[in-house]
């Protein structure tokens, strides 16, 4: 796990120093080593910060060059199937000098070209400079687990793992005027947006090729979502899921540095812990606990820790620690988010536990219907049939949960999603930003939704939106930035490509059952998962922020909007997350 950056700019007089400035703005994500490659003759600079997880020797440092010296690579992430690829390439005659997955990427690209990206099973954002063809390739994994942002025009290319790296340059980046509209509506910036105009995320499952001489760019996709209903037999589906998830967990445990599991006490992390025990007898688990029994899941965490006999550590998080950490949490944010605080603390405690990498259960809810949004289809259909006047008036109701009915006014798929996940309605957002509501609607309608989504079953539609908006835009982004702030790598076995592509092939009727959340996942592992874990009310990874902040929000209410929102929050008509979102929108420096 690392951080990467690069520059192509023939007008830059400080190519080397600018590359280093960008690189070291992200030192927290790669404290073990800093490397650089630059070639003034073509105005190219590549930077790399390393967090050593596989092959801890200096031989694994980057930038790394191929044996023939024609390729230079910088890479952030992990390729979990690199031993298999390495074995294949050795049989084809390739000689390796290190034990790292980085060298395997170089060899794979040498042999297969850009087709190698579809062969990788892992998480990655990378840049390959091909000196023979005078081009640079940027690529990002199938699920968007690892971030990569870039700016491109006819004079230059800038790219980096974090937006903060761009802002360290002596460049007058223009603020994107739409980011607050996205943020107040979603609680995060969707995958097509950043706070800087012209700086955008590389799309997941894609790579771009830049011709250095002409500074022209071409984008290609190597892996994308495909939903089918071909697996209709329950027994077959269960057997395939068991095999695929076990293989994923086994791959995700590969490491030369201390690795453990975050054990929340829920179904997903408990299941990963049990499976991991098969492949790693000496298992390290960690959990967060609270004084408030309404939030603490210690009872369930202890059940699993005892079952697998792990070295288990519980970390107490209280109000005092939370309040004192707020300044650093805001400093850690690379892009504005209403969430991420939970990821901040689990990463902080993982660091204190002496770990370098942690497995997380992220992704299971989106694949198997673990959210309440999966059971709201009938309710949404009913509300959509309400007279349009009711949809319009809902935006002015006092209670937050009823105002969300306004999202269904347009009767489209995005409105359905925002009814479940949206924060401020278009009318509220327009009022908070003092702009016309038509401008808000215009920006929101720019959210890309592929045509094939309309053809999906209701369950798969919800799965698509939860994965491609909520998970990609918020959960993965927050997990990456908060974990790397503490120099911790978070791995997500449920998002292994072989596993997700399998789940996408299973009939919706098998995957989603409104009578039981995550029905198919539970059915597949009932033989090893304790009933106390799966047969209880879903709690989710939630912290008592609203309770802790009740006495503190007066200190944060400094303008007329925040004062009004503070009153709504204290009256119980506005959730803590929505209030926090507005406060972040005011304090975040684009």
Coordinates of C-alpha atoms in Angstrom, one line a residue:
X1 CA 0.0 0.0 0.0
X2 CA 1.4 3.3 -1.0
X3 CA 0.8 6.7 -2.5
X4 CA 1.7 7.7 -6.1
X5 CA 1.9 10.9 -8.1
X6 CA 3.2 12.2 -11.4
X7 CA 3.6 15.3 -13.6
X8 CA 4.1 15.9 -17.4
X9 CA 4.6 19.6 -17.9
X10 CA 7.0 21.1 -20.4
X11 CA 6.5 24.5 -18.9
X12 CA 7.5 23.5 -15.4
X13 CA 10.9 24.8 -14.3
X14 CA 10.8 22.8 -11.1
X15 CA 9.8 19.4 -12.3
X16 CA 11.8 17.5 -9.7
X17 CA 10.9 19.6 -6.7
X18 CA 7.2 19.8 -7.7
X19 CA 7.1 16.0 -8.0
X20 CA 8.6 15.7 -4.5
X21 CA 6.2 18.3 -3.1
X22 CA 3.3 16.3 -4.4
X23 CA 4.7 13.1 -3.2
X24 CA 5.5 14.2 0.3
X25 CA 2.1 15.8 0.8
X26 CA 1.0 12.2 1.1
X27 CA 3.9 10.9 3.3
X28 CA 1.4 9.6 5.9
X29 CA 0.3 7.0 3.3
X30 CA 3.8 5.8 2.7
X31 CA 6.2 6.5 5.6
X32 CA 8.6 3.7 4.9
X33 CA 10.3 5.1 1.7
X34 CA 10.1 7.9 -0.8
X35 CA 11.2 7.4 -4.4
X36 CA 11.3 9.5 -7.5
X37 CA 11.9 9.1 -11.2
X38 CA 12.2 12.1 -13.5
X39 CA 13.3 12.8 -17.1
X40 CA 13.8 16.5 -17.9
X41 CA 14.1 15.7 -21.6
X42 CA 10.4 14.7 -21.8
X43 CA 9.3 16.8 -18.7
X44 CA 8.2 13.7 -16.8
X45 CA 8.3 13.2 -13.0
X46 CA 7.0 10.2 -11.0
X47 CA 6.8 10.1 -7.2
X48 CA 6.2 7.2 -4.8
X49 CA 5.7 6.9 -1.0
X50 CA 5.9 3.3 0.3
X51 CA 4.0 1.5 3.0
X52 CA 5.8 -1.9 3.1
X53 CA 3.5 -4.9 3.3
X54 CA 4.9 -7.4 0.8
X55 CA 8.7 -7.9 0.3
X56 CA 9.9 -5.5 3.1
X57 CA 13.4 -5.2 1.6
X58 CA 14.7 -2.2 -0.3
X59 CA 14.3 -4.3 -3.4
X60 CA 10.6 -3.6 -3.3
X61 CA 11.0 0.2 -3.3
X62 CA 9.5 2.2 -6.1
X63 CA 9.6 3.6 -8.8
X64 CA 10.6 0.1 -10.1
X65 CA 12.0 -0.6 -13.6
X66 CA 11.6 -3.7 -15.7
X67 CA 14.6 -5.9 -16.4
X68 CA 15.2 -4.3 -19.8
X69 CA 14.9 -0.8 -18.4
X70 CA 12.1 0.2 -20.8
X71 CA 9.3 0.3 -18.2
X72 CA 9.0 2.3 -15.0
X73 CA 6.2 1.6 -12.5
X74 CA 4.7 3.3 -9.5
X75 CA 1.9 1.4 -7.8
X76 CA -0.5 1.8 -4.9
X77 CA -2.3 -1.4 -3.7
X78 CA -1.9 -5.1 -3.6
X79 CA -2.2 -7.8 -6.3
X80 CA -3.3 -10.8 -4.2
X81 CA -2.9 -13.4 -7.0
X82 CA 0.7 -12.3 -7.8
X83 CA 2.2 -15.7 -6.8
X84 CA 0.1 -17.4 -9.5
X85 CA 0.9 -14.8 -12.1
X86 CA 4.6 -15.0 -11.1
X87 CA 4.6 -18.7 -11.5
X88 CA 2.9 -18.4 -15.0
X89 CA 5.4 -15.8 -16.1
X90 CA 8.4 -17.8 -14.9
X91 CA 7.2 -20.7 -17.0
X92 CA 7.2 -18.3 -19.9
X93 CA 10.8 -17.6 -19.2
X94 CA 10.7 -14.4 -17.1
X95 CA 13.3 -14.0 -14.4
X96 CA 12.4 -12.2 -11.2
X97 CA 14.8 -10.3 -8.9
X98 CA 12.4 -9.6 -5.9
X99 CA 9.5 -11.2 -4.0
X100 CA 7.2 -8.2 -4.6
X101 CA 3.9 -8.0 -6.5
X102 CA 5.2 -4.8 -8.0
X103 CA 7.8 -6.6 -10.1
X104 CA 5.0 -9.0 -11.2
X105 CA 3.0 -6.1 -12.5
X106 CA 5.9 -5.0 -14.7
X107 CA 6.5 -8.5 -16.0
X108 CA 2.8 -9.0 -16.7
X109 CA 2.6 -5.7 -18.6
X110 CA 5.7 -6.7 -20.6
X111 CA 4.1 -10.0 -21.6
X112 CA 0.4 -9.2 -22.0
X113 CA 0.3 -5.4 -22.4
X114 CA -2.8 -3.6 -21.1
X115 CA -4.6 -7.0 -21.1
X116 CA -2.8 -7.7 -17.8
X117 CA -5.0 -5.4 -15.8
X118 CA -8.0 -7.8 -16.2
X119 CA -5.8 -10.6 -14.8
X120 CA -5.0 -8.8 -11.6
X121 CA -7.0 -9.8 -8.5
X122 CA -6.6 -7.1 -5.9
X123 CA -6.8 -3.3 -5.4
X124 CA -4.6 -1.0 -7.3
X125 CA -4.0 2.4 -8.8
X126 CA -0.8 2.6 -10.9
X127 CA 1.2 4.4 -13.5
X128 CA 3.5 2.8 -16.1
X129 CA 5.9 4.8 -18.1
X130 CA 6.7 3.0 -21.4
X131 CA 9.8 4.7 -22.7
X132 CA 9.9 2.6 -25.9
X133 CA 6.4 3.8 -27.0
X134 CA 6.8 7.2 -25.2
X135 CA 3.5 6.8 -23.4
X136 CA 2.2 6.7 -19.8
X137 CA -0.6 4.5 -18.7
X138 CA -2.8 5.1 -15.6
X139 CA -5.0 2.2 -14.4
X140 CA -7.4 1.7 -11.5
X141 CA -8.9 -1.5 -10.0
X142 CA -12.3 -2.9 -10.9
X143 CA -14.1 -1.7 -7.8
X144 CA -12.5 1.7 -7.3
X145 CA -10.9 0.6 -4.0
X146 CA -7.8 2.6 -4.5
X147 CA -8.1 6.3 -5.5
X148 CA -6.4 8.0 -8.4
X149 CA -7.1 11.6 -9.5
X150 CA -5.8 13.3 -12.6
X151 CA -5.8 16.7 -14.4
X152 CA -5.2 16.8 -18.1
X153 CA -5.1 19.5 -20.7
X154 CA -3.1 20.2 -23.9
X155 CA -0.1 21.3 -21.9
X156 CA 0.1 19.0 -18.9
X157 CA -0.8 16.0 -16.9
X158 CA -0.9 15.9 -13.1
X159 CA -2.1 12.8 -11.1
X160 CA -2.0 11.7 -7.5
X161 CA -3.6 9.4 -4.9
X162 CA -4.9 12.4 -3.0
X163 CA -6.3 15.8 -3.9
X164 CA -4.2 17.4 -1.2
X165 CA -1.1 16.6 -3.4
X166 CA -2.5 18.9 -6.1
X167 CA -3.1 21.7 -3.6
X168 CA 0.5 21.7 -2.5
X169 CA 1.7 22.9 -5.9
X170 CA 2.2 26.5 -6.8
X171 CA -0.8 26.2 -9.2
X172 CA -3.9 28.3 -9.0
X173 CA -6.5 25.4 -9.0
X174 CA -10.0 26.7 -9.5
X175 CA -12.6 25.5 -7.1
X176 CA -15.4 23.4 -8.7
X177 CA -18.5 25.5 -8.2
X178 CA -20.8 22.4 -8.0
X179 CA -19.1 20.4 -5.2
X180 CA -21.2 21.8 -2.4
X181 CA -24.4 20.9 -4.3
X182 CA -23.2 17.3 -4.6
X183 CA -22.0 17.2 -1.0
X184 CA -25.1 18.6 0.7
X185 CA -27.3 16.3 -1.3
X186 CA -25.3 13.1 -1.0
X187 CA -23.2 13.6 2.1
X188 CA -20.1 12.9 -0.1
X189 CA -18.8 13.7 -3.5
X190 CA -19.9 11.0 -6.1
X191 CA -17.3 9.2 -8.1
X192 CA -17.4 11.8 -11.0
X193 CA -16.7 14.9 -8.8
X194 CA -13.9 16.6 -6.8
X195 CA -13.6 20.0 -5.2
X196 CA -11.1 21.1 -7.9
X197 CA -12.3 22.1 -11.3
X198 CA -10.7 19.8 -14.0
X199 CA -9.4 17.3 -11.4
X200 CA -11.3 14.1 -11.6
X201 CA -11.1 10.5 -10.5
X202 CA -10.0 7.9 -12.9
X203 CA -13.0 5.7 -13.5
X204 CA -12.8 2.3 -11.8
X205 CA -12.0 -0.7 -14.0
X206 CA -10.4 1.6 -16.6
X207 CA -7.0 2.8 -17.8
X208 CA -6.0 5.9 -19.8
X209 CA -3.1 6.0 -22.2
X210 CA -1.3 9.3 -22.6
X211 CA 0.9 9.9 -25.6
X212 CA 3.7 12.1 -24.1
X213 CA 4.8 13.7 -27.4
X214 CA 1.4 14.9 -28.5
X215 CA -0.3 14.9 -25.0
X216 CA -3.3 13.1 -26.3
X217 CA -5.4 10.8 -24.2
X218 CA -7.4 7.6 -24.7
X219 CA -9.6 5.8 -22.1
X220 CA -10.3 2.1 -22.2
X221 CA -12.2 -0.2 -19.8
X222 CA -11.0 -3.7 -18.8
X223 CA -13.6 -4.8 -16.2
X224 CA -17.1 -3.6 -15.6
X225 CA -20.3 -4.7 -13.7
X226 CA -22.5 -7.3 -15.4
X227 CA -25.6 -8.5 -13.7
X228 CA -27.3 -11.7 -14.9
X229 CA -29.8 -14.1 -13.4
X230 CA -28.2 -17.3 -14.6
X231 CA -27.6 -19.1 -11.3
X232 CA -31.0 -20.1 -10.1
X233 CA -30.3 -23.2 -7.9
X234 CA -30.0 -22.4 -4.2
X235 CA -27.7 -25.3 -3.3
X236 CA -25.3 -24.4 -6.2
X237 CA -25.3 -20.7 -5.3
X238 CA -24.4 -21.5 -1.7
X239 CA -21.5 -23.9 -2.7
X240 CA -20.1 -21.3 -5.1
X241 CA -20.3 -18.5 -2.6
X242 CA -18.5 -20.6 0.1
X243 CA -15.7 -21.5 -2.3
X244 CA -15.2 -18.0 -3.7
X245 CA -15.3 -16.2 -0.4
X246 CA -12.9 -18.7 1.2
X247 CA -10.5 -18.2 -1.7
X248 CA -10.8 -14.5 -1.4
X249 CA -10.0 -14.4 2.3
X250 CA -7.0 -16.7 1.8
X251 CA -5.6 -14.4 -0.9
X252 CA -6.2 -11.3 1.2
X253 CA -4.2 -12.6 4.1
X254 CA -0.9 -12.6 2.1
X255 CA 1.5 -10.3 3.8
X256 CA 5.0 -10.0 5.1
X257 CA 4.0 -7.4 7.7
X258 CA 1.6 -7.7 10.7
X259 CA -2.0 -8.2 9.5
X260 CA -5.3 -8.6 11.4
X261 CA -9.0 -8.3 11.2
X262 CA -11.4 -5.6 12.3
X263 CA -14.1 -7.5 14.3
X264 CA -17.2 -5.3 14.7
X265 CA -19.4 -8.2 15.9
X266 CA -21.7 -8.1 12.9
X267 CA -22.2 -10.8 10.3
X268 CA -19.6 -9.7 7.8
X269 CA -16.6 -9.2 10.0
X270 CA -17.5 -12.3 12.1
X271 CA -17.6 -14.4 9.0
X272 CA -14.3 -13.1 7.6
X273 CA -12.7 -13.8 11.0
X274 CA -13.9 -17.4 11.1
X275 CA -12.7 -18.0 7.5
X276 CA -9.4 -16.4 8.2
X277 CA -8.7 -18.7 11.1
X278 CA -8.5 -21.6 8.6
X279 CA -5.6 -20.0 6.8
X280 CA -3.9 -18.1 9.6
X281 CA -3.8 -20.0 12.9
X282 CA -2.3 -17.1 14.8
X283 CA -5.0 -14.5 14.3
X284 CA -5.1 -10.9 15.5
X285 CA -8.5 -9.2 15.9
X286 CA -9.4 -5.8 17.2
X287 CA -12.7 -4.1 18.1
X288 CA -14.1 -0.7 19.3
X289 CA -16.3 -0.7 22.4
X290 CA -18.3 2.0 24.1
X291 CA -19.5 2.8 27.6
X292 CA -23.0 3.0 26.2
X293 CA -24.5 -0.4 26.0
X294 CA -26.9 0.8 23.2
X295 CA -23.9 1.1 20.9
X296 CA -21.4 -1.4 22.2
X297 CA -21.3 -4.8 20.5
X298 CA -18.7 -6.3 22.9
X299 CA -20.9 -9.3 23.6
X300 CA -20.9 -10.4 20.0
X301 CA -17.3 -9.5 19.4
X302 CA -16.3 -11.7 22.3
X303 CA -18.3 -14.7 20.9
X304 CA -16.3 -14.7 17.7
X305 CA -12.9 -13.9 19.4
X306 CA -13.4 -16.9 21.7
X307 CA -14.6 -19.2 18.9
X308 CA -11.4 -18.6 16.8
X309 CA -9.1 -18.1 19.7
X310 CA -7.7 -14.9 18.3
X311 CA -5.4 -12.4 20.0
X312 CA -8.1 -9.9 20.6
X313 CA -7.8 -6.3 21.6
X314 CA -10.8 -4.0 22.5
X315 CA -10.3 -0.2 22.4
X316 CA -12.6 2.0 24.3
X317 CA -13.8 5.1 22.5
X318 CA -15.5 7.8 24.6
X319 CA -16.8 11.3 24.2
X320 CA -13.6 12.9 25.4
X321 CA -11.4 11.1 22.9
X322 CA -13.9 11.8 20.1
X323 CA -14.1 15.6 20.8
X324 CA -10.3 15.9 21.2
X325 CA -9.8 14.1 17.8
X326 CA -12.1 16.3 15.8
X327 CA -9.4 18.7 14.6
X328 CA -7.3 15.8 13.3
X329 CA -10.3 14.1 11.7
X330 CA -11.0 17.3 9.7
X331 CA -7.3 17.6 8.8
X332 CA -7.3 14.0 7.6
X333 CA -10.2 14.6 5.2
X334 CA -8.9 14.7 1.6
X335 CA -12.3 15.4 0.2
X336 CA -15.4 16.4 2.3
X337 CA -17.4 13.6 3.8
X338 CA -20.2 13.3 6.3
X339 CA -18.7 10.0 7.4
X340 CA -15.3 8.5 7.8
X341 CA -15.0 9.1 11.5
X342 CA -15.5 5.5 12.3
X343 CA -12.8 4.5 9.8
X344 CA -10.5 7.1 11.4
X345 CA -10.7 5.5 14.8
X346 CA -10.5 1.9 13.8
X347 CA -7.4 2.7 11.8
X348 CA -5.9 4.7 14.7
X349 CA -6.4 1.7 17.0
X350 CA -5.0 -0.7 14.4
X351 CA -1.9 1.4 14.4
X352 CA -1.7 1.3 18.2
X353 CA -2.1 -2.5 18.0
X354 CA 1.0 -2.8 16.0
X355 CA -0.7 -3.8 12.7
X356 CA 0.0 -2.6 9.2
X357 CA -3.0 -4.2 7.4
X358 CA -6.5 -5.0 8.5
X359 CA -9.3 -7.0 6.7
X360 CA -12.7 -5.3 6.6
X361 CA -16.3 -6.6 5.9
X362 CA -17.1 -3.7 3.6
X363 CA -19.0 -4.7 0.5
X364 CA -21.2 -7.5 1.8
X365 CA -24.2 -5.2 2.5
X366 CA -24.2 -3.8 -1.0
X367 CA -24.0 -7.3 -2.6
X368 CA -26.4 -9.2 -0.4
X369 CA -29.1 -6.7 0.5
X370 CA -27.9 -5.7 4.0
X371 CA -29.4 -2.2 4.0
X372 CA -33.0 -1.1 4.6
X373 CA -33.0 0.4 1.1
X374 CA -33.4 -3.1 -0.3
X375 CA -36.8 -3.4 1.3
X376 CA -38.2 0.0 0.4
X377 CA -39.3 -0.7 -3.1
X378 CA -43.0 -1.1 -2.3
X379 CA -43.0 2.0 -0.1
X380 CA -41.3 4.0 -2.8
X381 CA -43.8 2.9 -5.4
X382 CA -46.7 4.0 -3.1
X383 CA -45.2 7.4 -2.3
X384 CA -44.5 8.0 -6.0
X385 CA -48.3 7.7 -6.6
X386 CA -49.0 10.6 -4.2
X387 CA -50.1 13.8 -5.9
X388 CA -47.2 16.0 -7.0
X389 CA -48.3 18.7 -4.5
X390 CA -47.6 16.4 -1.6
X391 CA -44.1 15.7 -3.0
X392 CA -43.5 19.4 -3.2
X393 CA -44.9 20.2 0.2
X394 CA -42.8 17.5 1.9
X395 CA -39.7 19.6 1.5
X396 CA -41.1 22.1 4.0
X397 CA -42.1 19.6 6.7
X398 CA -40.3 20.0 10.0
X399 CA -38.9 16.4 10.4
X400 CA -35.9 15.4 8.4
X401 CA -37.3 11.9 7.5
X402 CA -40.5 13.3 5.9
X403 CA -38.7 16.0 3.9
X404 CA -37.0 13.2 2.0
X405 CA -40.3 12.4 0.2
X406 CA -39.4 15.4 -1.9
X407 CA -36.7 13.4 -3.6
X408 CA -39.4 11.2 -5.2
X409 CA -40.9 14.2 -7.0
X410 CA -39.0 13.5 -10.3
X411 CA -40.0 9.8 -10.3
X412 CA -36.6 8.6 -11.5
X413 CA -34.0 6.1 -10.3
X414 CA -31.7 8.7 -8.7
X415 CA -34.7 10.0 -6.8
X416 CA -35.4 6.5 -5.5
X417 CA -31.8 6.3 -4.3
X418 CA -31.8 9.7 -2.6
X419 CA -35.1 8.9 -0.8
X420 CA -33.0 6.3 1.1
X421 CA -29.6 8.0 1.1
X422 CA -30.1 11.7 0.4
X423 CA -29.3 14.4 2.9
X424 CA -30.7 17.8 2.0
X425 CA -33.4 18.1 -0.6
X426 CA -32.9 20.3 -3.6
X427 CA -35.0 23.1 -2.0
X428 CA -32.9 22.9 1.2
X429 CA -29.6 22.8 -0.7
X430 CA -30.6 25.8 -2.8
X431 CA -31.6 27.7 0.4
X432 CA -28.4 26.8 2.2
X433 CA -26.2 27.9 -0.7
X434 CA -28.4 30.9 -1.7
X435 CA -28.8 29.7 -5.3
X436 CA -31.8 28.8 -7.5
X437 CA -33.2 25.3 -7.1
X438 CA -33.0 24.8 -10.9
X439 CA -29.2 25.0 -10.6
X440 CA -29.2 22.3 -7.9
X441 CA -31.4 20.0 -10.1
X442 CA -29.2 20.6 -13.1
X443 CA -26.1 19.5 -11.2
X444 CA -27.7 16.4 -9.7
X445 CA -29.0 15.3 -13.1
X446 CA -25.4 15.2 -14.3
X447 CA -24.8 12.1 -12.2
X448 CA -24.1 9.3 -14.7
X449 CA -26.5 6.3 -14.6
X450 CA -25.9 3.7 -17.3
X451 CA -28.9 2.7 -19.4
X452 CA -28.6 -1.0 -18.4
X453 CA -29.5 -0.1 -14.8
X454 CA -33.2 0.4 -15.9
X455 CA -33.3 -3.2 -17.0
X456 CA -32.2 -4.7 -13.7
X457 CA -34.4 -6.3 -11.1
X458 CA -35.4 -4.1 -8.1
X459 CA -32.8 -5.9 -5.9
X460 CA -30.0 -5.5 -8.4
X461 CA -30.9 -1.8 -9.1
X462 CA -30.5 -1.1 -5.4
X463 CA -27.3 -3.1 -5.3
X464 CA -26.0 -1.1 -8.2
X465 CA -26.7 2.3 -6.6
X466 CA -25.5 1.2 -3.1
X467 CA -22.2 0.0 -4.7
X468 CA -21.6 2.7 -7.3
X469 CA -22.8 5.7 -5.4
X470 CA -22.7 5.1 -1.7
X471 CA -19.9 2.5 -1.4
X472 CA -17.7 4.0 -4.1
X473 CA -18.3 7.6 -3.4
X474 CA -18.2 7.4 0.4
X475 CA -17.3 4.2 2.1
X476 CA -14.3 3.2 0.0
X477 CA -13.0 6.8 -0.2
X478 CA -13.3 7.3 3.5
X479 CA -11.8 4.0 4.3
X480 CA -8.8 4.6 2.1
X481 CA -8.1 8.2 3.3
X482 CA -8.6 7.6 7.0
X483 CA -6.7 4.3 7.1
X484 CA -3.7 5.8 5.2
X485 CA -3.7 8.8 7.4
X486 CA -2.6 6.3 10.1
X487 CA -0.4 4.4 7.7
X488 CA -2.8 1.4 7.8
X489 CA -3.9 -0.7 4.8
X490 CA -7.5 -1.9 4.7
X491 CA -8.3 -4.9 2.6
X492 CA -11.8 -5.8 1.5
X493 CA -12.3 -9.6 0.6
X494 CA -16.0 -9.1 -0.3
X495 CA -14.9 -6.9 -3.2
X496 CA -12.6 -9.5 -4.8
X497 CA -13.5 -9.5 -8.5
X498 CA -14.0 -13.3 -8.7
X499 CA -16.4 -13.0 -5.7
X500 CA -18.4 -10.0 -6.9
X501 CA -18.7 -11.3 -10.5
X502 CA -20.1 -14.5 -9.1
X503 CA -22.7 -12.8 -6.9
X504 CA -23.8 -10.7 -9.9
X505 CA -24.6 -13.9 -11.7
X506 CA -26.9 -15.2 -9.0
X507 CA -30.7 -14.8 -9.4
X508 CA -32.2 -11.8 -7.5
X509 CA -34.8 -14.2 -6.0
X510 CA -32.0 -16.1 -4.3
X511 CA -29.9 -13.1 -3.2
X512 CA -32.6 -10.8 -1.8
X513 CA -35.2 -11.9 0.7
X514 CA -37.1 -9.1 2.5
X515 CA -37.8 -11.5 5.4
X516 CA -34.1 -11.7 6.3
X517 CA -31.3 -9.3 5.6
X518 CA -28.4 -10.9 3.7
X519 CA -30.4 -14.1 3.4
X520 CA -28.1 -15.9 0.9
X521 CA -24.9 -15.0 2.7
X522 CA -26.2 -16.3 5.9
X523 CA -27.6 -19.5 4.3
X524 CA -24.2 -20.2 2.8
X525 CA -22.4 -20.1 6.1
X526 CA -25.0 -21.1 8.7
X527 CA -22.9 -24.2 9.5
X528 CA -20.0 -22.1 10.8
X529 CA -21.6 -18.8 11.8
X530 CA -23.0 -18.7 15.3
X531 CA -26.8 -18.1 15.5
X532 CA -26.2 -15.3 18.0
X533 CA -24.5 -13.4 15.3
X534 CA -26.9 -13.8 12.4
X535 CA -30.2 -14.1 14.2
X536 CA -30.4 -10.6 15.7
X537 CA -31.3 -7.1 14.7
X538 CA -28.8 -5.4 12.4
X539 CA -26.9 -2.6 14.2
X540 CA -24.3 -1.5 11.7
X541 CA -21.0 0.1 12.4
X542 CA -22.4 3.2 14.2
X543 CA -21.0 5.4 16.9
X544 CA -22.9 7.6 19.4
X545 CA -21.9 10.8 17.7
X546 CA -25.4 12.4 18.1
X547 CA -25.3 11.8 21.9
X548 CA -21.7 13.1 22.3
X549 CA -22.4 16.2 20.2
X550 CA -25.6 17.4 21.8
X551 CA -23.6 19.6 24.3
X552 CA -21.0 20.6 21.9
X553 CA -22.8 21.9 18.8
X554 CA -23.4 25.4 20.2
X555 CA -19.7 25.9 19.8
X556 CA -20.0 25.1 16.0
X557 CA -23.1 27.2 15.2
X558 CA -21.5 30.4 13.9
X559 CA -23.7 31.5 11.0
X560 CA -27.5 31.8 10.5
X561 CA -27.8 28.5 8.7
X562 CA -25.8 26.5 11.3
X563 CA -27.7 28.2 14.1
X564 CA -31.0 27.2 12.6
X565 CA -29.8 23.7 11.8
X566 CA -28.5 23.4 15.4
X567 CA -32.0 24.1 16.7
X568 CA -33.5 21.4 14.4
X569 CA -30.8 19.0 15.5
X570 CA -31.4 19.5 19.2
X571 CA -35.2 19.3 18.7
X572 CA -34.7 15.9 17.1
X573 CA -35.8 17.0 13.6
X574 CA -32.4 16.8 12.0
X575 CA -30.0 13.9 12.2
X576 CA -26.4 14.4 13.4
X577 CA -25.0 13.3 10.1
X578 CA -26.9 16.0 8.1
X579 CA -25.9 18.7 10.6
X580 CA -22.3 17.6 10.5
X581 CA -22.5 17.6 6.6
X582 CA -23.4 21.3 6.6
X583 CA -20.6 22.1 9.1
X584 CA -18.1 20.3 7.0
X585 CA -19.3 22.1 3.9
X586 CA -18.5 25.4 5.6
X587 CA -15.2 24.5 7.0
X588 CA -13.6 22.5 4.2
X589 CA -11.1 24.3 2.1
X590 CA -11.4 23.2 -1.5

